[in-house]
Amino acid sequence: MTSVLLRDSLGDWTDFDVAGYRLGEFLGVIPPERSFGSVKGSFWIDGFPVGIMLDEMLESMVTAGFLEKNDDLQYRWNPVQPDIDQPLDEKPLPPFT
């Protein structure tokens, strides 16, 4: 099994559902045998816990400065590493629900 870092997987602008799928694969919450097509609905249809969780995690990663998000709802790894020793100047990260 080849280990892929999330930052490598999200190096280019990636649609939100594919970014969520890649995050889910990386975390191990989406089994490796499940294709993107088999779980795509989890990101498009309300009420699927894994889609909600992964969306919230992506948004938290934007707030923390690890990901960037554009107006087309695409994510990519921020090429400028945030300083993890500095607190956020703005609002705190939202709690996971």
mmCIF file of N, CA and C in Angstrom, residues 3-4 8 10 13 16 18 21-22 30 33 35 39 44 51 53 58 62 66 72 77-79 84-85 91-93 95:
data_model
loop_
_atom_site.group_PDB
_atom_site.id
_atom_site.type_symbol
_atom_site.label_atom_id
_atom_site.label_comp_id
_atom_site.label_asym_id
_atom_site.label_seq_id
_atom_site.Cartn_x
_atom_site.Cartn_y
_atom_site.Cartn_z
ATOM 1 N N SER A 3 1.580 5.101 0.684
ATOM 2 C CA SER A 3 1.094 6.153 1.556
ATOM 3 C C SER A 3 1.114 7.480 0.793
ATOM 4 N N VAL A 4 -0.031 8.150 0.745
ATOM 5 C CA VAL A 4 -0.146 9.442 0.082
ATOM 6 C C VAL A 4 -0.498 10.484 1.138
ATOM 7 N N ASP A 8 -0.424 16.242 -0.733
ATOM 8 C CA ASP A 8 -0.131 15.856 -2.118
ATOM 9 C C ASP A 8 -1.416 15.585 -2.888
ATOM 10 N N LEU A 10 -4.282 16.942 -2.398
ATOM 11 C CA LEU A 10 -5.036 18.187 -2.597
ATOM 12 C C LEU A 10 -4.118 19.321 -3.064
ATOM 13 N N TRP A 13 -6.429 22.627 -7.230
ATOM 14 C CA TRP A 13 -7.829 22.905 -6.915
ATOM 15 C C TRP A 13 -8.667 21.658 -7.197
ATOM 16 N N PHE A 16 -15.245 20.146 -4.076
ATOM 17 C CA PHE A 16 -15.495 19.842 -2.666
ATOM 18 C C PHE A 16 -15.789 18.367 -2.406
ATOM 19 N N VAL A 18 -14.830 15.693 -4.178
ATOM 20 C CA VAL A 18 -13.607 14.899 -4.355
ATOM 21 C C VAL A 18 -12.639 15.166 -3.200
ATOM 22 N N TYR A 21 -13.870 13.219 -0.314
ATOM 23 C CA TYR A 21 -13.563 11.800 -0.527
ATOM 24 C C TYR A 21 -12.099 11.515 -0.205
ATOM 25 N N ARG A 22 -11.205 12.361 -0.694
ATOM 26 C CA ARG A 22 -9.773 12.151 -0.434
ATOM 27 C C ARG A 22 -9.450 12.272 1.051
ATOM 28 N N ILE A 30 -13.470 6.197 4.857
ATOM 29 C CA ILE A 30 -13.977 5.634 3.608
ATOM 30 C C ILE A 30 -13.059 4.470 3.259
ATOM 31 N N GLU A 33 -11.718 0.127 -0.718
ATOM 32 C CA GLU A 33 -12.411 -0.546 -1.826
ATOM 33 C C GLU A 33 -13.610 0.255 -2.350
ATOM 34 N N SER A 35 -15.204 3.248 -4.264
ATOM 35 C CA SER A 35 -14.857 4.249 -5.267
ATOM 36 C C SER A 35 -15.540 5.566 -4.937
ATOM 37 N N VAL A 39 -19.715 6.719 -3.189
ATOM 38 C CA VAL A 39 -19.981 7.533 -1.996
ATOM 39 C C VAL A 39 -20.308 8.989 -2.331
ATOM 40 N N TRP A 44 -23.570 15.137 -1.500
ATOM 41 C CA TRP A 44 -24.570 15.945 -2.205
ATOM 42 C C TRP A 44 -25.953 15.898 -1.571
ATOM 43 N N GLY A 51 -20.527 12.619 5.096
ATOM 44 C CA GLY A 51 -20.415 13.817 4.267
ATOM 45 C C GLY A 51 -20.406 15.083 5.095
ATOM 46 N N MET A 53 -19.509 15.364 8.289
ATOM 47 C CA MET A 53 -18.275 15.402 9.063
ATOM 48 C C MET A 53 -17.105 15.870 8.206
ATOM 49 N N LEU A 58 -13.106 19.921 6.333
ATOM 50 C CA LEU A 58 -12.500 20.742 5.287
ATOM 51 C C LEU A 58 -12.611 22.227 5.642
ATOM 52 N N VAL A 62 -9.664 25.071 6.394
ATOM 53 C CA VAL A 62 -9.560 26.390 5.773
ATOM 54 C C VAL A 62 -9.361 27.438 6.862
ATOM 55 N N PHE A 66 -4.698 25.573 6.641
ATOM 56 C CA PHE A 66 -4.057 24.466 5.929
ATOM 57 C C PHE A 66 -4.585 24.300 4.510
ATOM 58 N N ASP A 72 -15.610 28.613 -6.402
ATOM 59 C CA ASP A 72 -16.205 27.458 -7.088
ATOM 60 C C ASP A 72 -16.349 26.250 -6.169
ATOM 61 N N TRP A 77 -4.455 22.479 -1.010
ATOM 62 C CA TRP A 77 -3.534 22.645 0.108
ATOM 63 C C TRP A 77 -2.903 24.024 0.004
ATOM 64 N N ASN A 78 -2.842 24.744 1.109
ATOM 65 C CA ASN A 78 -2.233 26.065 1.136
ATOM 66 C C ASN A 78 -0.716 25.898 0.993
ATOM 67 N N PRO A 79 -0.120 26.477 -0.037
ATOM 68 C CA PRO A 79 1.326 26.326 -0.210
ATOM 69 C C PRO A 79 2.135 27.018 0.884
ATOM 70 N N ILE A 84 1.590 26.898 13.327
ATOM 71 C CA ILE A 84 0.716 26.151 14.239
ATOM 72 C C ILE A 84 0.881 26.573 15.696
ATOM 73 N N ASP A 85 1.853 27.422 15.972
ATOM 74 C CA ASP A 85 2.056 27.904 17.344
ATOM 75 C C ASP A 85 1.345 29.222 17.614
ATOM 76 N N LYS A 91 -12.395 34.445 14.683
ATOM 77 C CA LYS A 91 -13.278 33.544 15.425
ATOM 78 C C LYS A 91 -12.621 32.183 15.614
ATOM 79 N N PRO A 92 -12.950 31.496 16.696
ATOM 80 C CA PRO A 92 -12.397 30.154 16.907
ATOM 81 C C PRO A 92 -13.021 29.162 15.925
ATOM 82 N N LEU A 93 -12.400 27.999 15.805
ATOM 83 C CA LEU A 93 -12.934 26.961 14.950
ATOM 84 C C LEU A 93 -14.319 26.553 15.429
ATOM 85 N N PRO A 95 -17.391 24.196 16.528
ATOM 86 C CA PRO A 95 -17.422 22.849 17.104
ATOM 87 C C PRO A 95 -18.018 21.875 16.105
#
